[in-house]
Amino acid sequence: MTYFSDYSKKRFTILVLIVSISGFSQGMLLPLISIIFERDGVSSALNGLNATGLYIGTLLISPFIEQPLRKWGYKPIILVGGALVFASLLAFPFWKSVTFWFVLRLLIGVGDHALHYATQTWITSTADHKSLGKGMAIYGLSFSIGFAVGPLMVKLIEIAEALPFIISSIMCLFAWSFVFFLQNEKPERLTGDLNARGWQRYKMAILFGWMAFLGPFVYGFLESSLNALFPVYALRKGYEVGMIPIILSVFTFGGILTQVPLGALGDKVGRRNILMVGSFGGAMLFAIASFLEHSQLAVAIAFFLTGTLVGSMFSLGITYMADLTPKELLPTGNLLCGIALSIGSLTGPFLGGVYIEYVKNYSFLLLVAMLLLAVAMVLLVFGRQKHKQTLMAK
């Protein structure tokens, strides 16, 4: 990535560190709390409902986060979000209650969204546009690695149930402390028509960059539906219990492997082209896998290859939004990317659950394939015209 100064490099490194620890805490909480509740005899329905607290918190804070960011700048928002995550993680061991833990997960959702919104807006607003894709790919990669490593903390409950929460909170505090070394900055001021208030500004950001929001939406849908529902579907198909986490892990690993190369390639050939080809390729691979479900190895290979194509859709979507949206509207665009991700994360388990429950004769993977194919077709049909308009505007 090209940096304007050594300070820019330091700022980017600190922001990436914060995001990686945030991914680590999220990756740890999902399986950790599910296992603890399962051991305590909490119903699977209530267990799953409790897990939605993170995404509900994200949606609750979304309408109220942009104005504080514009007024006070990036640094205070990151500090408040980090403090909220740290305090919530530390509070888990004090009282084991389904309701209390739901509230804590909701607060972590609020804090995490504040962190991600401020950091990704800071990066997209200050990075050299020629290397923005590579920079956001590193950003996405750091979160993915943290998210992949987080579940390893689950084993620590064999020593003490509170230990994973304590270690995770200490790591969050460590990363959070580096923010004090950064100089506060604010987004560019809104002028003219862009100074519209409330829904008018959201409407303008949607008109400019609605196609870019498809990437975060699909990423959220895939992440939540595959992790929450594929294990259920696979068990009903008779898959070995030990093979299911391997299949899910290779999907994540595929995305980690190609995150930076695809981000850098997007800088050269265009984000729309990468998103379109990746969506179409992922749709074809999942469709093929639906006919090879008798072979767990074949499904694992398909998951890995699909991960290499679609694992970067969140970071690519953000950079594509930055391509299409005026710089003054980047905070609004980043906010809408986060909302799209949350909607996808909430929609995935619901639609997938309904599909598995009522569609008995067709593979669950076909649902995912149809979604990816629909996104590819939208980008093909509408993307070229939008891209030309953007180039003419520039």
PDB file of C-alpha atoms in Angstrom, residues 222 226 230 247 251 279-293 299 302-307 309-310 363-370 372:
ATOM      1  CA  LEU A 222     -22.969 -16.447   3.678  1.00  0.00           C
ATOM      2  CA  LEU A 226     -23.211 -21.369   6.470  1.00  0.00           C
ATOM      3  CA  PHE A 230     -24.867 -25.912   7.188  1.00  0.00           C
ATOM      4  CA  ILE A 247     -15.592 -27.856   5.638  1.00  0.00           C
ATOM      5  CA  PHE A 251     -14.193 -21.844   3.252  1.00  0.00           C
ATOM      6  CA  SER A 279     -20.332 -14.228  -7.517  1.00  0.00           C
ATOM      7  CA  PHE A 280     -20.870 -16.148 -10.746  1.00  0.00           C
ATOM      8  CA  GLY A 281     -18.019 -18.577 -10.006  1.00  0.00           C
ATOM      9  CA  GLY A 282     -19.268 -19.138  -6.448  1.00  0.00           C
ATOM     10  CA  ALA A 283     -22.789 -19.808  -7.739  1.00  0.00           C
ATOM     11  CA  MET A 284     -21.506 -22.413 -10.180  1.00  0.00           C
ATOM     12  CA  LEU A 285     -19.337 -24.140  -7.565  1.00  0.00           C
ATOM     13  CA  PHE A 286     -22.133 -24.363  -4.998  1.00  0.00           C
ATOM     14  CA  ALA A 287     -24.532 -25.605  -7.687  1.00  0.00           C
ATOM     15  CA  ILE A 288     -22.047 -28.334  -8.659  1.00  0.00           C
ATOM     16  CA  ALA A 289     -21.478 -29.207  -4.987  1.00  0.00           C
ATOM     17  CA  SER A 290     -25.232 -29.696  -4.527  1.00  0.00           C
ATOM     18  CA  PHE A 291     -24.999 -32.683  -6.898  1.00  0.00           C
ATOM     19  CA  LEU A 292     -21.915 -34.089  -5.154  1.00  0.00           C
ATOM     20  CA  GLU A 293     -23.189 -34.079  -1.577  1.00  0.00           C
ATOM     21  CA  VAL A 299     -18.079 -30.553  -0.832  1.00  0.00           C
ATOM     22  CA  ALA A 302     -16.080 -26.749  -3.418  1.00  0.00           C
ATOM     23  CA  PHE A 303     -16.268 -24.744  -0.173  1.00  0.00           C
ATOM     24  CA  PHE A 304     -12.560 -23.943  -0.365  1.00  0.00           C
ATOM     25  CA  LEU A 305     -12.713 -22.815  -4.003  1.00  0.00           C
ATOM     26  CA  THR A 306     -15.856 -20.768  -3.357  1.00  0.00           C
ATOM     27  CA  GLY A 307     -14.154 -19.146  -0.364  1.00  0.00           C
ATOM     28  CA  LEU A 309     -13.847 -16.270  -4.881  1.00  0.00           C
ATOM     29  CA  VAL A 310     -16.360 -14.736  -2.447  1.00  0.00           C
ATOM     30  CA  SER A 363     -30.013 -28.957  -1.605  1.00  0.00           C
ATOM     31  CA  PHE A 364     -29.435 -26.103   0.841  1.00  0.00           C
ATOM     32  CA  LEU A 365     -26.416 -25.169  -1.291  1.00  0.00           C
ATOM     33  CA  LEU A 366     -28.762 -24.324  -4.180  1.00  0.00           C
ATOM     34  CA  LEU A 367     -30.243 -21.485  -2.113  1.00  0.00           C
ATOM     35  CA  VAL A 368     -26.779 -19.961  -1.700  1.00  0.00           C
ATOM     36  CA  ALA A 369     -26.010 -20.559  -5.378  1.00  0.00           C
ATOM     37  CA  MET A 370     -29.194 -18.749  -6.462  1.00  0.00           C
ATOM     38  CA  LEU A 372     -24.828 -15.481  -5.729  1.00  0.00           C
TER      39      LEU A 372
END
